Coordinates of C-alpha atoms in Angstrom, one line a residue:
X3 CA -12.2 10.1 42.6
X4 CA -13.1 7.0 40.3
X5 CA -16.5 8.7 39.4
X6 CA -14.2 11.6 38.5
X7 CA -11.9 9.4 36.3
X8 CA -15.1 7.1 34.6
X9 CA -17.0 10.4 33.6
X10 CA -13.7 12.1 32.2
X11 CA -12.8 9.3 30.2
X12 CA -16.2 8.3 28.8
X13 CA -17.0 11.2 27.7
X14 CA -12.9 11.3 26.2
X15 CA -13.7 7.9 24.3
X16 CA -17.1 9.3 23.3
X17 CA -16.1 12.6 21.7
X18 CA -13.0 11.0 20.2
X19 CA -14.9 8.1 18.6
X20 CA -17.3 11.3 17.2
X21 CA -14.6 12.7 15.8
X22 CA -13.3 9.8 14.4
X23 CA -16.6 9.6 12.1
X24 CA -17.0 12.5 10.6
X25 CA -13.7 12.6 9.4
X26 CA -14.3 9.8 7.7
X27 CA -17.9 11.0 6.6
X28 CA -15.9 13.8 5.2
X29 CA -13.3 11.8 3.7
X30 CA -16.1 9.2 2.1
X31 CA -17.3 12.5 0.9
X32 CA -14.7 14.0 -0.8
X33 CA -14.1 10.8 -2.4
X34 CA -17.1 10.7 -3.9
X35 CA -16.8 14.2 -5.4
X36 CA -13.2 13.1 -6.6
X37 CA -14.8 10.4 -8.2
X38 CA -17.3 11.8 -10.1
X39 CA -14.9 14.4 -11.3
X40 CA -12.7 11.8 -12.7
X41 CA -15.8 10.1 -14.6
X42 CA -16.4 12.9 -16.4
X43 CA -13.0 14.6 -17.0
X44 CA -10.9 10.7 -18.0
X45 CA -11.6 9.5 -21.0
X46 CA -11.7 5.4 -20.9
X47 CA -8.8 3.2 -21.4
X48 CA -8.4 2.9 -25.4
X49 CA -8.7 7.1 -26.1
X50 CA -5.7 7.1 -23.1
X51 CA -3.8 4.7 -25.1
X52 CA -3.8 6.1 -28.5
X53 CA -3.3 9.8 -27.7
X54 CA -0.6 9.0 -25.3
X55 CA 1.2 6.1 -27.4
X56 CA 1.9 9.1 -30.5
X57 CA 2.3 11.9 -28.5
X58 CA 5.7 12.8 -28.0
X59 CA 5.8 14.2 -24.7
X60 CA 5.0 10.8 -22.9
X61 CA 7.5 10.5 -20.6
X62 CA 9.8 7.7 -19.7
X63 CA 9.3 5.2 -16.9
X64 CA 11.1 2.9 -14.9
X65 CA 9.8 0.0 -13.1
X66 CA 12.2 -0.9 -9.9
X67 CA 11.2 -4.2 -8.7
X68 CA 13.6 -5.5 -5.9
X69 CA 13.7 -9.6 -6.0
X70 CA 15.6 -11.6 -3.1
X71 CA 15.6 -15.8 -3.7
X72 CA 12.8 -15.9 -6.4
X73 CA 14.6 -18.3 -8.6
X74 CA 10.9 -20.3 -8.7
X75 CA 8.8 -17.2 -9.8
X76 CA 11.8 -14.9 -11.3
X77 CA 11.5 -15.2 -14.8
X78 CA 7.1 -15.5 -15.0
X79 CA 7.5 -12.4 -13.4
X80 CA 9.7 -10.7 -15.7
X81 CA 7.8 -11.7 -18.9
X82 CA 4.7 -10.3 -16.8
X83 CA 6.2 -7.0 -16.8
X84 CA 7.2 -7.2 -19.9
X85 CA 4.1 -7.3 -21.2
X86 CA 2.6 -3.7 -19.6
X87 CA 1.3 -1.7 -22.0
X88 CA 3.4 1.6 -22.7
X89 CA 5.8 3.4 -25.4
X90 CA 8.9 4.2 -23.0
X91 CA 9.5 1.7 -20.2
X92 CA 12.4 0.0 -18.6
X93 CA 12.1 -2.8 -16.1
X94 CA 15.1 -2.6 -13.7
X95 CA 15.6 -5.5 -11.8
X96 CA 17.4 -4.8 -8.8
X97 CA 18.6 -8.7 -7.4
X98 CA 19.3 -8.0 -3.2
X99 CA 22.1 -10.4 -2.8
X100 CA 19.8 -13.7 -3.6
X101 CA 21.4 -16.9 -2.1
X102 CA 19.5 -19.1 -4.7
X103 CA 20.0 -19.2 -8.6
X104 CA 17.4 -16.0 -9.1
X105 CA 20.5 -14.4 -10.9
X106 CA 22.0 -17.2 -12.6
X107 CA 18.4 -17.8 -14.6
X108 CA 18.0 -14.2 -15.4
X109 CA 21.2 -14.2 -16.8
X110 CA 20.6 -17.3 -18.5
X111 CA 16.9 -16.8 -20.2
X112 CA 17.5 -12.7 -21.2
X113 CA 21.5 -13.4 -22.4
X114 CA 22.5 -11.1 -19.5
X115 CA 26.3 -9.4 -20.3
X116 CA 27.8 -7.2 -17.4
X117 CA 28.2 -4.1 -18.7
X118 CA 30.5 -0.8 -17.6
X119 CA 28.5 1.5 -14.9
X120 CA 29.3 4.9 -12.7
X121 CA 27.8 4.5 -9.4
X122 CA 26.4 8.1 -9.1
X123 CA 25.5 7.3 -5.6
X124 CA 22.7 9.8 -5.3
X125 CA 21.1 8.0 -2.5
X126 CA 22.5 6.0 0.0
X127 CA 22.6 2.1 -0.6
X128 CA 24.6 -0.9 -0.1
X129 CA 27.3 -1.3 -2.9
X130 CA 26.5 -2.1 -6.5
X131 CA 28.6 -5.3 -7.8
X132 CA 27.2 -5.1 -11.3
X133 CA 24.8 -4.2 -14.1
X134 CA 24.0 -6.3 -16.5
X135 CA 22.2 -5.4 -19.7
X136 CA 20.5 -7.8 -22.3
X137 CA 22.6 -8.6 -26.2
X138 CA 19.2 -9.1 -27.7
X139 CA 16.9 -6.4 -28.8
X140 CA 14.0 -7.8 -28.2
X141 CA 14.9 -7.5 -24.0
X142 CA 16.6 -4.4 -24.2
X143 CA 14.7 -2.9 -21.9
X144 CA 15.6 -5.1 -19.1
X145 CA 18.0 -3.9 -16.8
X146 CA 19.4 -6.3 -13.7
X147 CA 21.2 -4.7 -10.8
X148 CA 23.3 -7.1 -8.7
X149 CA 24.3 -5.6 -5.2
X150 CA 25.3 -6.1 -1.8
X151 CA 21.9 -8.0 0.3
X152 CA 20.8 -4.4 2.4
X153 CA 18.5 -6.6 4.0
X154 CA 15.8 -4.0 3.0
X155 CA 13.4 -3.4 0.4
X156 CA 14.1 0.3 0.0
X157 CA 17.7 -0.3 0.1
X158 CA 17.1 -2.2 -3.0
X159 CA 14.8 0.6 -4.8
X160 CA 17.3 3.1 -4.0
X161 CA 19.9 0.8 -6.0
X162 CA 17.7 1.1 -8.3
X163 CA 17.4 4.8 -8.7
X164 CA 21.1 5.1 -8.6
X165 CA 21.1 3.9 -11.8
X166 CA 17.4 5.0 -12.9
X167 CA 17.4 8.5 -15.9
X168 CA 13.8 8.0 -16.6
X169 CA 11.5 11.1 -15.6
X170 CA 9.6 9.0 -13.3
X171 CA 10.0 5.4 -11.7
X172 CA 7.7 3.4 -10.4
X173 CA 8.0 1.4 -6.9
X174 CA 6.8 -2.0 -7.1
X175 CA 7.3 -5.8 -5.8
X176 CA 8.5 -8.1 -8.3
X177 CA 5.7 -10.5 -7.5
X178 CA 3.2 -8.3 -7.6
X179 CA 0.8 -8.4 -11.1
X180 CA 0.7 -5.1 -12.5
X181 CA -2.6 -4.3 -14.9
X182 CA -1.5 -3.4 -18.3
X183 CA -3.2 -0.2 -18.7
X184 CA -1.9 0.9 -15.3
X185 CA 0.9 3.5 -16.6
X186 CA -1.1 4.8 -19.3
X187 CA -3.6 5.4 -16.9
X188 CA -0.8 7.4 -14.0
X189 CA 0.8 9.2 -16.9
X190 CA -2.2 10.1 -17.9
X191 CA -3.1 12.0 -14.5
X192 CA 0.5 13.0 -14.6
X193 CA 0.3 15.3 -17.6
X194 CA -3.0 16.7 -17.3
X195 CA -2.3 17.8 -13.4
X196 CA -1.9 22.0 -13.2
X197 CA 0.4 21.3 -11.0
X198 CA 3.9 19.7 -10.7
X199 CA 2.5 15.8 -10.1
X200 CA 5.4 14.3 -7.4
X201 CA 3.7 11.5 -6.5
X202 CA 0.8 8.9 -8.1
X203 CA -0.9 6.3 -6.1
X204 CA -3.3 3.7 -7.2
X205 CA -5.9 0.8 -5.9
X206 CA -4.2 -2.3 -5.0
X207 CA -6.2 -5.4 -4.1
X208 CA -5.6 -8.6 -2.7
X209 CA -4.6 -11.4 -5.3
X210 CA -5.8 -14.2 -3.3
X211 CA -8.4 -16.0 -4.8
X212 CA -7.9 -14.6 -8.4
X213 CA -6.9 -16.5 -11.6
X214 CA -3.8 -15.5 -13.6
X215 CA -2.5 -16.7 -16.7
X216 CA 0.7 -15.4 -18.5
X217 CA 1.1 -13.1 -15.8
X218 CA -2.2 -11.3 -15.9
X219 CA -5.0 -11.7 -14.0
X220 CA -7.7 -13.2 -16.0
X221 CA -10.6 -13.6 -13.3
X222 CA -10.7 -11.4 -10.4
X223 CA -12.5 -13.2 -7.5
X224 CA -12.7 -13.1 -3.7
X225 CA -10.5 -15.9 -1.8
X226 CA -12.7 -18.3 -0.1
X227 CA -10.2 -18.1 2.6
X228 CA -11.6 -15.9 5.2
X229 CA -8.7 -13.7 6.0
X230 CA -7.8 -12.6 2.7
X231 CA -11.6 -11.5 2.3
X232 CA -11.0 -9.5 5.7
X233 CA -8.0 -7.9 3.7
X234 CA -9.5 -7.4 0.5
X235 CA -12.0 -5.3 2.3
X236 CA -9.9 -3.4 4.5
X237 CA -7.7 -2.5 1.6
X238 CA -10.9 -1.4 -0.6
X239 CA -12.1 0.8 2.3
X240 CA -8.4 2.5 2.4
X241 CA -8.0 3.1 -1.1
X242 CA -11.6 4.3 -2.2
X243 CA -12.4 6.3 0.5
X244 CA -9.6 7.0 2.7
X245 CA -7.0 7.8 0.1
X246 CA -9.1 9.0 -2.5
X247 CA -10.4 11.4 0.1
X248 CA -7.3 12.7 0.8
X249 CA -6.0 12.9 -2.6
X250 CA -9.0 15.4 -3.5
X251 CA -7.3 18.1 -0.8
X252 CA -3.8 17.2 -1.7
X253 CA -3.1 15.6 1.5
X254 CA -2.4 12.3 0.3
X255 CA -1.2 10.3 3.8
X256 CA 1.1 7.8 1.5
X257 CA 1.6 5.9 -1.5
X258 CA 1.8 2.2 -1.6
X259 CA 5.0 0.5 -1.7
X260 CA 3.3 -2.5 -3.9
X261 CA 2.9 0.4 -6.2
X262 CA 3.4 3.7 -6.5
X263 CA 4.7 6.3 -9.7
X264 CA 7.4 9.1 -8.6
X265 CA 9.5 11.8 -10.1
X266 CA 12.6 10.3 -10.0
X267 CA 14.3 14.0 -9.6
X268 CA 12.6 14.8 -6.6
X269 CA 12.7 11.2 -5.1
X270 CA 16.7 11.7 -5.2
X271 CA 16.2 15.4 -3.7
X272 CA 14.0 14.2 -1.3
X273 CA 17.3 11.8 0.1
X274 CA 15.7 8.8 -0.9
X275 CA 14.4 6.1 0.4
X276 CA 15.2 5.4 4.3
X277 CA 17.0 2.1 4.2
X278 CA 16.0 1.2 7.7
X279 CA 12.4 2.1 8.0
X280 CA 9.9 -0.1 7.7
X281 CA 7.2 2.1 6.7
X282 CA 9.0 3.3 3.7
X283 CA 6.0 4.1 1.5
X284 CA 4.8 6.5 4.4
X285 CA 8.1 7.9 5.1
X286 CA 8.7 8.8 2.0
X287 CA 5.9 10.5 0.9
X288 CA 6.9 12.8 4.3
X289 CA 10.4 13.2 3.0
X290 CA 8.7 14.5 -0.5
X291 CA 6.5 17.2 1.2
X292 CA 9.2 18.5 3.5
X293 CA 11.4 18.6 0.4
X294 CA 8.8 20.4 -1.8
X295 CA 7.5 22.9 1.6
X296 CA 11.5 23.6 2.2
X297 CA 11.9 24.7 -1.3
X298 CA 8.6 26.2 -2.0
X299 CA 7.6 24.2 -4.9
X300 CA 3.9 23.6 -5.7
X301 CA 3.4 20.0 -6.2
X302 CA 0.8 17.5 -6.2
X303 CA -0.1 13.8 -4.8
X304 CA -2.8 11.9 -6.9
X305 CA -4.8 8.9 -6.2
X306 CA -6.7 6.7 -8.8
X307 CA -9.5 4.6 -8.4
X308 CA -8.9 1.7 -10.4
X309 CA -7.1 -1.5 -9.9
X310 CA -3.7 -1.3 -11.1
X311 CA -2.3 -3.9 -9.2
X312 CA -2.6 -7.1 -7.4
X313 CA -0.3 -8.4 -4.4
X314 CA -0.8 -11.4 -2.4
X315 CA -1.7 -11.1 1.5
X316 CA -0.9 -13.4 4.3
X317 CA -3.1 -16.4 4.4
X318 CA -2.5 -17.4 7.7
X319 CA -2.5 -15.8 10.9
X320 CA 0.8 -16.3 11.6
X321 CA 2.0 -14.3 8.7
X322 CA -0.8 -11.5 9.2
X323 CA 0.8 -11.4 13.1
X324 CA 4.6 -10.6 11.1
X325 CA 3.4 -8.6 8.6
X326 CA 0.6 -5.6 10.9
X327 CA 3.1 -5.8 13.8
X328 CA 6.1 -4.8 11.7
X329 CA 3.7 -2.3 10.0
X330 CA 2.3 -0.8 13.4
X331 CA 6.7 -0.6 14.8
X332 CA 7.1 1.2 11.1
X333 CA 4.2 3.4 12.3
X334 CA 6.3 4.4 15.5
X335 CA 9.2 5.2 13.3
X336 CA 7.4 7.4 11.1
X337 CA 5.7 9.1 14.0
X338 CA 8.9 9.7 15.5
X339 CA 11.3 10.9 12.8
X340 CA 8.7 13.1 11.5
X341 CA 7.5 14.5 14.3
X342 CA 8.7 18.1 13.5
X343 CA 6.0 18.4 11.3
X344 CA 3.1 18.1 13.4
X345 CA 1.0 21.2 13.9
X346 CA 4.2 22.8 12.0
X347 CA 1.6 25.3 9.8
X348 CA 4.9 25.4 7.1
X349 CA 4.0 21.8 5.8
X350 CA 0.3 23.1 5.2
X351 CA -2.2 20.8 5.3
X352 CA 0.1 17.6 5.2
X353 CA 1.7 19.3 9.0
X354 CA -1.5 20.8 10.3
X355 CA -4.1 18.0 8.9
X356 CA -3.0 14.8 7.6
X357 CA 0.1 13.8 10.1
X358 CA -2.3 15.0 13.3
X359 CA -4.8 13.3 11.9
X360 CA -2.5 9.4 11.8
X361 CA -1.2 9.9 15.0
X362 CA -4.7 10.6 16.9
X363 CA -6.9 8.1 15.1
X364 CA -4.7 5.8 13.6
X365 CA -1.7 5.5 15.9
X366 CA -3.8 6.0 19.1
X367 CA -6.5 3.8 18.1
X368 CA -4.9 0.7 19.4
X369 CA -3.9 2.3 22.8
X370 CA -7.8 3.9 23.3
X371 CA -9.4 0.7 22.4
X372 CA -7.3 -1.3 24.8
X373 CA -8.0 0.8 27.4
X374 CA -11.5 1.4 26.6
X375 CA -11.2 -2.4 26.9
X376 CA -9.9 -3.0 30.1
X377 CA -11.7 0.0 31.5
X378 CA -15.0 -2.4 30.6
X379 CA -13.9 -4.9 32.4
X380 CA -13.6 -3.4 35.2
X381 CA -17.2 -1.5 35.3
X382 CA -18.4 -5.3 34.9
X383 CA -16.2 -5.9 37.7
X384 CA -17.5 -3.2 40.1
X385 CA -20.9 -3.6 38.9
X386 CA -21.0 0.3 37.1
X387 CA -22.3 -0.5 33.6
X388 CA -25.5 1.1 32.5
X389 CA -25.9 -1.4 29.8
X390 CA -29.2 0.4 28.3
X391 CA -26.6 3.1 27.0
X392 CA -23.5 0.5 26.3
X393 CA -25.5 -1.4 24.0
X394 CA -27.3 1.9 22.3
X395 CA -23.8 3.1 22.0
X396 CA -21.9 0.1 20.3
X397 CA -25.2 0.1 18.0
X398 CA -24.5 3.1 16.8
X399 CA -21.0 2.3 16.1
X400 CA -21.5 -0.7 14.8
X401 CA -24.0 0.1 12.6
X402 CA -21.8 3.1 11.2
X403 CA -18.9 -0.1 10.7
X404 CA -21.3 -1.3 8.3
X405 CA -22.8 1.2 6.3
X406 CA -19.2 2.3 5.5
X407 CA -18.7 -1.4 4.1
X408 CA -21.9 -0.7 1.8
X409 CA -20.5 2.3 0.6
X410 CA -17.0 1.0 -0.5
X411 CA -18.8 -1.3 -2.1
X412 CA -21.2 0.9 -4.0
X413 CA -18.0 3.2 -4.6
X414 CA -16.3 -0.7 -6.2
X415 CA -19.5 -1.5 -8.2
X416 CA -20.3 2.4 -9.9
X417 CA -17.0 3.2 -10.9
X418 CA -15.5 -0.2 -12.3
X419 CA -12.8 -0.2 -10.2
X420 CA -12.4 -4.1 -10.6
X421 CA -14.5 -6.5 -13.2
X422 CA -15.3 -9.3 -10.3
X423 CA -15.8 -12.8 -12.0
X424 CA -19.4 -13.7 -10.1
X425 CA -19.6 -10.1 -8.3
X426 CA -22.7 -11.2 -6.7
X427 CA -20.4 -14.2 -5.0
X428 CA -17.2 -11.5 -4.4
X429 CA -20.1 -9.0 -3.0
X430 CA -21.4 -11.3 -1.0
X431 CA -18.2 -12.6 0.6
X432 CA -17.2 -8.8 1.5
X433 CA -20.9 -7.9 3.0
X434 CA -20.3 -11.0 5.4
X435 CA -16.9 -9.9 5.8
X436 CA -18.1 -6.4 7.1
X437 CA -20.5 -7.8 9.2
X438 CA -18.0 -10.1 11.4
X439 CA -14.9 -7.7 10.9
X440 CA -16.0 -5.8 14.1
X441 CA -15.7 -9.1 16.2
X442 CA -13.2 -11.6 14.6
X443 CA -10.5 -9.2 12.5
X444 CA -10.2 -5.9 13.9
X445 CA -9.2 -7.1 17.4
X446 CA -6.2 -9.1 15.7
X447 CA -5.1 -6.4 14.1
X448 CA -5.5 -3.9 17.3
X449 CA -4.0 -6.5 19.0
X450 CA -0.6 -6.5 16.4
X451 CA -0.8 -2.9 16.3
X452 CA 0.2 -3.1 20.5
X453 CA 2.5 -5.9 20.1
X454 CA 4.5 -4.0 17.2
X455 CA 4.5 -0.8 19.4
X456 CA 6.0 -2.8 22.2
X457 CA 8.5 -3.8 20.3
X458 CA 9.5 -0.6 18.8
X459 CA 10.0 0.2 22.5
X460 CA 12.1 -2.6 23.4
X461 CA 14.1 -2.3 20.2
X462 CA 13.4 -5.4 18.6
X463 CA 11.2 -6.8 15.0
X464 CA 13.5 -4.6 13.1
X465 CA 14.8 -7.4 10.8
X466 CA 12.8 -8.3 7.8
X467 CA 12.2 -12.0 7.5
X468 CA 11.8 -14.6 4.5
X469 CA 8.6 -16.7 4.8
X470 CA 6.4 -18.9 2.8
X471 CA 3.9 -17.5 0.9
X472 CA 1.3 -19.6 -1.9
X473 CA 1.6 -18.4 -5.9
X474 CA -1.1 -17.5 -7.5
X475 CA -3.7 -19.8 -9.0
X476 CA -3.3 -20.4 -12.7
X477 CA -5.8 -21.2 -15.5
X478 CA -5.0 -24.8 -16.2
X479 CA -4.6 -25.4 -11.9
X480 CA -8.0 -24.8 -10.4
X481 CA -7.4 -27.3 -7.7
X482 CA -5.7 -24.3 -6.0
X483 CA -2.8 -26.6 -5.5
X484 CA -0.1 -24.0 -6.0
X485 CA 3.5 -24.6 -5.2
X486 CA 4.6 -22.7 -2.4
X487 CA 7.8 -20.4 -2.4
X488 CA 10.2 -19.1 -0.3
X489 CA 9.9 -15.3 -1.1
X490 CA 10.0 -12.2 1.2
X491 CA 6.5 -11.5 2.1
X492 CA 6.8 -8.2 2.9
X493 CA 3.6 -6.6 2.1
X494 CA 3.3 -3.1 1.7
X495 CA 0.6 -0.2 4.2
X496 CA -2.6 0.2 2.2

């Protein structure tokens, strides 16, 4: 019976961890292709800028950017976005019942005047208490919406669209830096798509480590902090191959809630945001498709290569522990509300492909490597390990870990995706990164990804929680001194 049960599940593990590669083979693949295409087809940054700066079809944006107790960062934050580079932009400011003064200095620095609003209510969110609008030109495109704490970020960004009439909006944190270029760049792929262009996604990297001075970041470098460099890998890795692999078949998995462009009219369609989830990014880019497949609209999900925005990640375990465990019970959620898509051949590729696809080798990972773990215990145990083929085996695994690393980083260094400052330090940090990644980071994370799915089970971790989290490092503060804030680190599924 046992012989039964080892050679059934070897050869399960074997042929699932086979499978496991060539998809992403395939996906590495594709994103190369994707990329080459958009080397030849994009023109660079400067041509983008002055065709789309006098044409008059450019579209208008909104930027939602929820903020809860920022009153230290608040305004540097503002004054960053207001200094993006694009024609038609509003920056809505969508203030999630702050118990601090994050308000009162908004107010105060932008001469702030409550204005008269309708609360169209087109998707659901905590009540509205006001909207106050700026009595110099000069910040008229500042928009601050004061409602109700929902205790969620999406709660807030559907405030936001409640009051939103630009064409598209963009999704973003408040204390994340977005690169100037970045919506020249997404309208850009927005107007030039044959088809109806829902949904834009773009690479987001760790801002640990970096330099930034009047809200931009001025040196891009690698944190000599170990676990951001585990990060900044696994986020490079997830946006240059695995969602730029996806994006070249349409079957983009999700969009970055750190940042991500939509059409606002079929955001609203879609329902909205789910107030409760915490995957929102990933449930609703589901919500889009099965909106679009219900109606039979052709649409389209890009992904761009470039960095178009940096985010801080957790710089401690403790914070990594909140942050992959509430992402892995957001997993569960998603998985579960969506589950009449899977193998549902009306939702296409995204029902047959893409949704399969997460929960086999991305929510089932943790589970088969746990129990690929214990089950190699207990050949030790029992004596039953043919360690000639164990070690051959994880080789050839490991080895596969690591050439994958090499790539993302080719795929970084060909297409300019960042400028590192010292990219022969940044490169070096990430190679070493790869190498140990196997041993010292991935088990963490597997190890979070069980703990959130136990807790999804038991009900609890559903609460969002406000934690400490380091600012930036600024050009005049190398010491890396920074003052530390109390501000939602929420962090957002690369």
């Amino acid at each position: 019976m046992w012989v039964v049960i080892y050679y059934i599940f070897s050869y399960l593990v074997f042929f699932y961890t086979l499978v496991a590669m060539v998809f992403l083979v395939y996906l590495a693949v594709r994103s190369n292709t994707a990329q080459k295409r958009l080397l030849v087809n994009v023109p660079d940054d400067d041509t983008i800028r002055y065709t789309l700066k006098s044409s008059p079809i450019t579209p208008t944006v909104s930027i939602i950017a929820p903020a809860f107790n920022e009153e230290k960062t608040i305004l540097d934050n503002v004054y960053s976005l207001l200094g993006i580079y694009y024609p038609n932009y509003d920056i809505i400011i969508v203030n999630d019942g702050s118990k601090d003064k994050t308000l009162e200095l908004l107010i105060k620095e932008f001469k702030l005047e409550s204005i008269p609003f309708i609360n169209q209510k087109r998707v659901p969110s905590k009540p509205i208490k006001a909207v106050y609008k700026s009595t110099e030109e000069r910040f008229s495109q500042i928009t601050v919406v004061d409602k109700e704490s929902g205790g969620h970020k999406a709660d807030s960004v559907n405030a936001g669209l409640n009051v939103c009439y630009s064409k598209y909006f963009v999704s973003t944190d408040v204390d994340c830096i977005i690169e100037p270029m970045a919506l020249y760049r997404m309208i850009w792929t927005v107007i030039n798509s044959h088809e109806p262009m829902v949904g834009v996604g773009a690479t987001m990297l760790m801002l640990n480590g970096c330099i930034v001075e009047d809200g931009r970041v001025v040196e891009a470098k690698v944190s000599n902090n170990p676990l951001p460099v585990f990060q900044q890998l696994e986020y490079m890795r997830s946006f240059l191959i695995g969602k730029m692999g996806w994006s070249s078949i349409n079957t983009l998995p999700n969009i970055s809630g750190g940042f991500g462009l939509f059409d606002t009219e079929v955001v609203v369609k879609s329902g909205g945001y789910d107030s409760t989830s915490l995957a929102e990014d990933l449930d609703l880019l589901m919500r889009i498709v099965t909106y679009m497949e219900n109606t039979g609209k052709d649409y389209r999900l890009a992904q761009l290569p470039q960095v178009c925005c940096w985010t801080e990640g957790p710089y401690n375990l403790r914070l990594l522990w909140r942050q992959r465990t509430r992402w892995s019970r957001g997993l569960c959620e998603v998985v579960s509300s969506h589950r009449k898509l899977f193998f549902n051949y009306k939702y296409k590729r995204m029902g047959l492909l893409t949704l399969p696809y997460i929960f086999i080798f991305e929510f089932l990972a943790p589970l088969i490597e746990a129990s690929g773990f214990l089950f190699m215990i207990w050949l030790v145990l029992v004596g039953a390990v043919n360690w000639n083929t164990a070690f051959v085996i994880f080789g050839m695994i490991y080895v596969f870990a690591i050439s994958l690393t090499f790539l993302v980083l080719v795929y970084d260094y060909l297409i300019k995706a960042v400028n590192w400052k010292s990219s022969w330090r940044s490169y070096l940090k990430l190679i070493i990164a790869g190498i140990t990644e196997p041993f010292l980071f991935h088990p963490f994370i597997t190890f979070c990804s069980l703990a959130g799915y136990f807790n999804y089970f038991r009900n609890r971790g559903k609460e969002w929680k406000t934690i400490k989290r380091k600012g930036a490092k600024k050009r005049n503060d190398r010491s890396g001194k920074d003052n530390i804030n109390d501000i939602p680190l929420e962090g957002n599924m690369p």
